[in-house]
Amino acid sequence: MAPVTSLTASVHQRLATALSATLPEAPADPLLRRSDRADFQANGILALAKKAKANPRELATQVVAKVESGVTSDLIKEIEVSGPGFLNITLTDAAITRNLAERYADEVRLGVPLAERPGTTVIDYAQPNVAKEMHVGHLRSAVIGDAVVQILEFTGENVVRRHHIGDWGTQFGMLIQYLLEHPHELDHKAEGEDTAVSGEEAMSNLNRLYKASRALFDSDEEFKTRARRRVVDLQAGEPETLALWQRFVDESKIYFYSVFEKLDMEIRDPDIVGESGYNDMLDETCRLLEESGVAVRSEGALCVFFDDIKGPEGNPVPLIVQKSDGGYGYAATDLSAIRDRVFHQKANTLLYVVDARQSLHFKMVFETARRAGWLNDDVKAHQLAFGTVLGKDGKPFKTREGETVRLEDLLDEAVQRATAVVREKAEKVGLAEQEIVENGRYVGIGAVKYADLSTSAVRDYKFDLDQMVSLNGDTSVYLQYAYARIQSILRKAGETRPAAHPELELAPAERALGLHLDQFGETIAEVAEGYEPHKLAAYLFKLATLLTTFYDQCHVLSPDNAPEVVENRLFLIDLTARTLHRGMALLGIRTPERL
C-alpha cells in the first residue's frame, strides 16, 4: 500500500504554501508543533517577520487569510492568530478519522513510509567472549542493538548484523594446550545417549576447563611455556591447534544461543564474525597505515598520534596498532573490520553498540580510519555508547558477594517474578498453565528490555525487578496489559466489527488518541535517524496513557452508544492495538493476546 501522509505533514504543507504566497522571497518553514491550546501551533512567523522587518501579528493575519482562501473543510477547521504572531490550528474531526482509516487499511506498516534513500548500515552489537560466561554487562549491547536493527530494517535500511565476539588472544593458548593434554574435558554424554547439549551444560564444561587450565598455568612453569608456544601455533594456523580452538568456539556458541534465546533474540551464525575473522587482514592494515604515513614506528611499535585527542588525565594518547613484539591489539582488528565493512559490505554507516567506557578507543580508531581515507563524508562511523546497569543502591550491579551478575540468572529471576504476577491475574482472565508460563516469559523478558530501552542509551539505569514487572508506571507490563485489554474488548464485541466513521464528531479523548496515532511514522523516522529507541518507548507509553484516558471518558461497548459510535471506537482502539503491537515488536518485546 502507498504510505500515508501524516496530518502534521499536510498542515505543514498548507501553511508553507500560504507563507510562500505572503513572503515569496523568504524561506517558508512554519515551525509546526503539537500544542495544548489547539491541535497544532506554528511559530515560524516570528522569525520570518524579523527578517522581513514586518509586524509579526500583521504578517500572521495575512498568512491566515491566504490559508482560509484556499481552505476546504477537509483538513483545517479553525486557524487563529495568537499572542505576538503564533498560529493555532485545529483540524476537522473528519480529517483525523480519514487519516487513521488509511493507516488502518495498511495492516503491515500502518501507513509508515519507507526511507526515500535507504543505505547499508553494518551494526556491531551483542559481543560476548568465547569460553566466558555472559554477565549483566552484555545485556545493553544486545538489547539496544537488536532494537536498532529492527527499527532500521522497518524503515527500509539494508542492515548487516555483526557480532564481534572475543574469540582470539593469548588465553586460548592456555585453554587449547590443556584440552590437548586432557582431550575428554569437553565431552558431553556417553555414547548412544541423546547428543543435544544445553547451554548450561556447555558453559559448565567451559567454566570447569577454564578454571583447571588457569590453575595449572599459574602453578606449572612447564605447562605455561607449552601454553605460550601454543599461542604461536594458533596464530600460525597450525591445523590441530585450530581444530581445538574451533571446539571452544562451537561449545561457546551453544551457550550464547541459549542465552539469546532467553532474551527472545535472533542471532544467526553467518552474522558472527569475531576477532579471528580479520586475522588475514591485520598485516595489510598495518602496511597501508604505515605506507600512507597515518601510522609511524615509535620504540618498535606502530602507532597513530593525535594532537586533539586526550586521555582521561588530559595527556595525548597514541593508538597502538601493532606492538613492539609484532603482536596485534584491538586497534588492528577494529581497523581491519572497518576496511571489510566499508569495501566488502559496501556500508554507508558503521554503527557500534559499545560501552561508553570504550569511547576513547573508538574515537581514535574512527579518526585513524578517516585519515586513511576509509571513512569520509559518504561513509561514517558512529559509536552508540551506552551507560552502566546499576543496582538499587546506584552502584554497578553486583551479587551480594560482590561478583558480576550472570546474565542467565538475571533473566531467569525476571521471568520468575513476571510469572508470579501473571499467575495472580490468571484465574480472572482464564489462562491455562501453558499460557501462564508463556506469558510469564514474555512479560519478564519484556520488562528487562523495556527498562533498558526506555532509558536514553548513554545514561546509566537502575535494575529494579519489582518496578519492572509492575502494572503501574512506565513499564512494558503496562503497555502489554493495554494491548491485552483491547483484545479483550474486541472479543467481547462479537460480530460488531471496527469501522471508521468520518461523519462522527470526536470527543476530546478520541481526538487526542487519534492525533497521537498519526505521529507513529514521524516517531519511527526520528528514532531511526538518531538511533534512539527510548523515544519510541516514550511514544508507546504516552499512547497507552492516552488509551487509559479514552477508556475513562469514552465507553466503547456501552448499550447507550449508537452502532456507528461503537464501530468507530472499536476502530480507534484496534488501530491503537496494532500500533502498540508493531512498536513493541520493534523494541523486541512480545504482546500477549490475553494477560
PDB file of N, CA and C in Angstrom, residues 128-132 134 163-167 172 186 188 197-203 206 245-261 267-274 276 408:
ATOM      1  N   PRO A 128      29.662 -11.198  23.006  1.00  0.00           N
ATOM      2  CA  PRO A 128      30.177 -11.987  24.132  1.00  0.00           C
ATOM      3  C   PRO A 128      31.575 -12.528  23.833  1.00  0.00           C
ATOM      4  N   ASN A 129      32.205 -13.127  24.832  1.00  0.00           N
ATOM      5  CA  ASN A 129      33.542 -13.685  24.670  1.00  0.00           C
ATOM      6  C   ASN A 129      33.500 -15.207  24.710  1.00  0.00           C
ATOM      7  N   VAL A 130      34.240 -15.833  23.820  1.00  0.00           N
ATOM      8  CA  VAL A 130      34.313 -17.292  23.789  1.00  0.00           C
ATOM      9  C   VAL A 130      34.902 -17.803  25.104  1.00  0.00           C
ATOM     10  N   ALA A 131      34.321 -18.895  25.599  1.00  0.00           N
ATOM     11  CA  ALA A 131      34.783 -19.588  26.810  1.00  0.00           C
ATOM     12  C   ALA A 131      34.568 -18.769  28.089  1.00  0.00           C
ATOM     13  N   LYS A 132      33.722 -17.732  27.994  1.00  0.00           N
ATOM     14  CA  LYS A 132      33.411 -16.949  29.191  1.00  0.00           C
ATOM     15  C   LYS A 132      31.904 -16.761  29.315  1.00  0.00           C
ATOM     16  N   MET A 134      28.376 -14.973  29.945  1.00  0.00           N
ATOM     17  CA  MET A 134      27.801 -13.651  29.711  1.00  0.00           C
ATOM     18  C   MET A 134      27.285 -13.117  31.043  1.00  0.00           C
ATOM     19  N   HIS A 163      28.311  -9.651  14.982  1.00  0.00           N
ATOM     20  CA  HIS A 163      28.583  -9.941  16.396  1.00  0.00           C
ATOM     21  C   HIS A 163      30.087 -10.195  16.509  1.00  0.00           C
ATOM     22  N   HIS A 164      30.789  -9.187  16.996  1.00  0.00           N
ATOM     23  CA  HIS A 164      32.259  -9.199  17.047  1.00  0.00           C
ATOM     24  C   HIS A 164      32.682  -9.896  18.337  1.00  0.00           C
ATOM     25  N   ILE A 165      32.540 -11.224  18.357  1.00  0.00           N
ATOM     26  CA  ILE A 165      32.807 -11.959  19.597  1.00  0.00           C
ATOM     27  C   ILE A 165      34.304 -12.032  19.866  1.00  0.00           C
ATOM     28  N   GLY A 166      34.642 -12.115  21.145  1.00  0.00           N
ATOM     29  CA  GLY A 166      36.040 -12.263  21.535  1.00  0.00           C
ATOM     30  C   GLY A 166      36.468 -13.711  21.390  1.00  0.00           C
ATOM     31  N   ASP A 167      37.093 -14.056  20.264  1.00  0.00           N
ATOM     32  CA  ASP A 167      37.442 -15.458  20.002  1.00  0.00           C
ATOM     33  C   ASP A 167      38.919 -15.633  19.664  1.00  0.00           C
ATOM     34  N   PHE A 172      43.753 -18.400  24.745  1.00  0.00           N
ATOM     35  CA  PHE A 172      43.429 -19.627  24.027  1.00  0.00           C
ATOM     36  C   PHE A 172      44.616 -20.589  23.969  1.00  0.00           C
ATOM     37  N   LEU A 186      35.857 -31.619  27.177  1.00  0.00           N
ATOM     38  CA  LEU A 186      34.671 -31.012  26.563  1.00  0.00           C
ATOM     39  C   LEU A 186      33.672 -32.060  26.078  1.00  0.00           C
ATOM     40  N   HIS A 188      30.568 -34.643  26.283  1.00  0.00           N
ATOM     41  CA  HIS A 188      29.282 -34.421  26.938  1.00  0.00           C
ATOM     42  C   HIS A 188      28.673 -35.696  27.494  1.00  0.00           C
ATOM     43  N   VAL A 197      23.012 -30.779  23.433  1.00  0.00           N
ATOM     44  CA  VAL A 197      23.709 -30.170  24.564  1.00  0.00           C
ATOM     45  C   VAL A 197      23.015 -28.878  24.943  1.00  0.00           C
ATOM     46  N   SER A 198      22.759 -28.697  26.222  1.00  0.00           N
ATOM     47  CA  SER A 198      22.136 -27.462  26.679  1.00  0.00           C
ATOM     48  C   SER A 198      23.191 -26.390  26.837  1.00  0.00           C
ATOM     49  N   GLY A 199      22.739 -25.133  26.804  1.00  0.00           N
ATOM     50  CA  GLY A 199      23.658 -24.034  27.023  1.00  0.00           C
ATOM     51  C   GLY A 199      24.285 -24.100  28.397  1.00  0.00           C
ATOM     52  N   GLU A 200      23.492 -24.525  29.381  1.00  0.00           N
ATOM     53  CA  GLU A 200      24.007 -24.617  30.749  1.00  0.00           C
ATOM     54  C   GLU A 200      25.132 -25.649  30.828  1.00  0.00           C
ATOM     55  N   GLU A 201      24.945 -26.809  30.153  1.00  0.00           N
ATOM     56  CA  GLU A 201      25.981 -27.845  30.166  1.00  0.00           C
ATOM     57  C   GLU A 201      27.236 -27.371  29.441  1.00  0.00           C
ATOM     58  N   ALA A 202      27.043 -26.688  28.308  1.00  0.00           N
ATOM     59  CA  ALA A 202      28.180 -26.174  27.556  1.00  0.00           C
ATOM     60  C   ALA A 202      29.000 -25.206  28.400  1.00  0.00           C
ATOM     61  N   MET A 203      28.302 -24.291  29.090  1.00  0.00           N
ATOM     62  CA  MET A 203      29.015 -23.301  29.894  1.00  0.00           C
ATOM     63  C   MET A 203      29.666 -23.950  31.103  1.00  0.00           C
ATOM     64  N   LEU A 206      32.898 -25.436  29.912  1.00  0.00           N
ATOM     65  CA  LEU A 206      33.877 -24.387  29.631  1.00  0.00           C
ATOM     66  C   LEU A 206      34.426 -23.789  30.930  1.00  0.00           C
ATOM     67  N   TRP A 245      40.808 -25.041  18.838  1.00  0.00           N
ATOM     68  CA  TRP A 245      40.241 -23.693  19.028  1.00  0.00           C
ATOM     69  C   TRP A 245      38.785 -23.658  18.547  1.00  0.00           C
ATOM     70  N   GLN A 246      38.516 -24.299  17.420  1.00  0.00           N
ATOM     71  CA  GLN A 246      37.156 -24.320  16.882  1.00  0.00           C
ATOM     72  C   GLN A 246      36.192 -25.020  17.829  1.00  0.00           C
ATOM     73  N   ARG A 247      36.683 -26.032  18.546  1.00  0.00           N
ATOM     74  CA  ARG A 247      35.818 -26.707  19.529  1.00  0.00           C
ATOM     75  C   ARG A 247      35.359 -25.726  20.612  1.00  0.00           C
ATOM     76  N   PHE A 248      36.280 -24.867  21.057  1.00  0.00           N
ATOM     77  CA  PHE A 248      35.905 -23.861  22.059  1.00  0.00           C
ATOM     78  C   PHE A 248      34.857 -22.893  21.503  1.00  0.00           C
ATOM     79  N   VAL A 249      35.055 -22.485  20.250  1.00  0.00           N
ATOM     80  CA  VAL A 249      34.101 -21.565  19.629  1.00  0.00           C
ATOM     81  C   VAL A 249      32.729 -22.223  19.508  1.00  0.00           C
ATOM     82  N   ASP A 250      32.705 -23.461  19.031  1.00  0.00           N
ATOM     83  CA  ASP A 250      31.436 -24.162  18.836  1.00  0.00           C
ATOM     84  C   ASP A 250      30.725 -24.391  20.164  1.00  0.00           C
ATOM     85  N   GLU A 251      31.494 -24.771  21.178  1.00  0.00           N
ATOM     86  CA  GLU A 251      30.897 -25.002  22.502  1.00  0.00           C
ATOM     87  C   GLU A 251      30.313 -23.704  23.057  1.00  0.00           C
ATOM     88  N   SER A 252      31.035 -22.613  22.841  1.00  0.00           N
ATOM     89  CA  SER A 252      30.572 -21.315  23.342  1.00  0.00           C
ATOM     90  C   SER A 252      29.312 -20.870  22.613  1.00  0.00           C
ATOM     91  N   LYS A 253      29.229 -21.173  21.320  1.00  0.00           N
ATOM     92  CA  LYS A 253      28.043 -20.780  20.563  1.00  0.00           C
ATOM     93  C   LYS A 253      26.795 -21.473  21.093  1.00  0.00           C
ATOM     94  N   ILE A 254      26.935 -22.726  21.504  1.00  0.00           N
ATOM     95  CA  ILE A 254      25.785 -23.422  22.109  1.00  0.00           C
ATOM     96  C   ILE A 254      25.277 -22.612  23.296  1.00  0.00           C
ATOM     97  N   TYR A 255      26.205 -22.154  24.093  1.00  0.00           N
ATOM     98  CA  TYR A 255      25.847 -21.357  25.277  1.00  0.00           C
ATOM     99  C   TYR A 255      25.284 -19.996  24.868  1.00  0.00           C
ATOM    100  N   PHE A 256      25.970 -19.298  23.936  1.00  0.00           N
ATOM    101  CA  PHE A 256      25.485 -17.982  23.501  1.00  0.00           C
ATOM    102  C   PHE A 256      24.041 -18.070  23.015  1.00  0.00           C
ATOM    103  N   TYR A 257      23.795 -19.062  22.151  1.00  0.00           N
ATOM    104  CA  TYR A 257      22.466 -19.170  21.550  1.00  0.00           C
ATOM    105  C   TYR A 257      21.400 -19.433  22.616  1.00  0.00           C
ATOM    106  N   SER A 258      21.750 -20.171  23.654  1.00  0.00           N
ATOM    107  CA  SER A 258      20.771 -20.438  24.716  1.00  0.00           C
ATOM    108  C   SER A 258      20.418 -19.155  25.466  1.00  0.00           C
ATOM    109  N   VAL A 259      21.415 -18.283  25.670  1.00  0.00           N
ATOM    110  CA  VAL A 259      21.154 -17.017  26.362  1.00  0.00           C
ATOM    111  C   VAL A 259      20.344 -16.079  25.474  1.00  0.00           C
ATOM    112  N   PHE A 260      20.722 -15.995  24.209  1.00  0.00           N
ATOM    113  CA  PHE A 260      19.992 -15.108  23.296  1.00  0.00           C
ATOM    114  C   PHE A 260      18.564 -15.606  23.062  1.00  0.00           C
ATOM    115  N   GLU A 261      18.372 -16.920  23.126  1.00  0.00           N
ATOM    116  CA  GLU A 261      17.013 -17.450  23.012  1.00  0.00           C
ATOM    117  C   GLU A 261      16.167 -17.002  24.206  1.00  0.00           C
ATOM    118  N   ILE A 267      19.921 -14.632  16.744  1.00  0.00           N
ATOM    119  CA  ILE A 267      21.330 -14.484  16.413  1.00  0.00           C
ATOM    120  C   ILE A 267      21.649 -15.543  15.356  1.00  0.00           C
ATOM    121  N   ARG A 268      22.092 -15.089  14.187  1.00  0.00           N
ATOM    122  CA  ARG A 268      22.334 -16.000  13.071  1.00  0.00           C
ATOM    123  C   ARG A 268      23.830 -16.280  12.939  1.00  0.00           C
ATOM    124  N   ASP A 269      24.146 -17.532  12.686  1.00  0.00           N
ATOM    125  CA  ASP A 269      25.547 -17.946  12.648  1.00  0.00           C
ATOM    126  C   ASP A 269      26.396 -17.143  11.660  1.00  0.00           C
ATOM    127  N   PRO A 270      25.901 -16.866  10.442  1.00  0.00           N
ATOM    128  CA  PRO A 270      26.743 -16.094   9.500  1.00  0.00           C
ATOM    129  C   PRO A 270      27.050 -14.675   9.982  1.00  0.00           C
ATOM    130  N   ASP A 271      26.252 -14.170  10.930  1.00  0.00           N
ATOM    131  CA  ASP A 271      26.470 -12.801  11.419  1.00  0.00           C
ATOM    132  C   ASP A 271      27.556 -12.734  12.485  1.00  0.00           C
ATOM    133  N   ILE A 272      27.981 -13.905  12.976  1.00  0.00           N
ATOM    134  CA  ILE A 272      29.041 -13.937  13.989  1.00  0.00           C
ATOM    135  C   ILE A 272      30.392 -13.918  13.283  1.00  0.00           C
ATOM    136  N   VAL A 273      31.018 -12.762  13.287  1.00  0.00           N
ATOM    137  CA  VAL A 273      32.357 -12.597  12.706  1.00  0.00           C
ATOM    138  C   VAL A 273      33.218 -11.990  13.807  1.00  0.00           C
ATOM    139  N   GLY A 274      33.911 -12.868  14.521  1.00  0.00           N
ATOM    140  CA  GLY A 274      34.670 -12.416  15.678  1.00  0.00           C
ATOM    141  C   GLY A 274      36.023 -11.838  15.313  1.00  0.00           C
ATOM    142  N   SER A 276      38.796 -13.215  15.201  1.00  0.00           N
ATOM    143  CA  SER A 276      39.570 -14.106  14.329  1.00  0.00           C
ATOM    144  C   SER A 276      39.227 -13.902  12.859  1.00  0.00           C
ATOM    145  N   GLU A 408      22.178 -15.012  32.652  1.00  0.00           N
ATOM    146  CA  GLU A 408      21.135 -16.036  32.727  1.00  0.00           C
ATOM    147  C   GLU A 408      20.373 -15.971  34.041  1.00  0.00           C
TER     148      GLU A 408
END
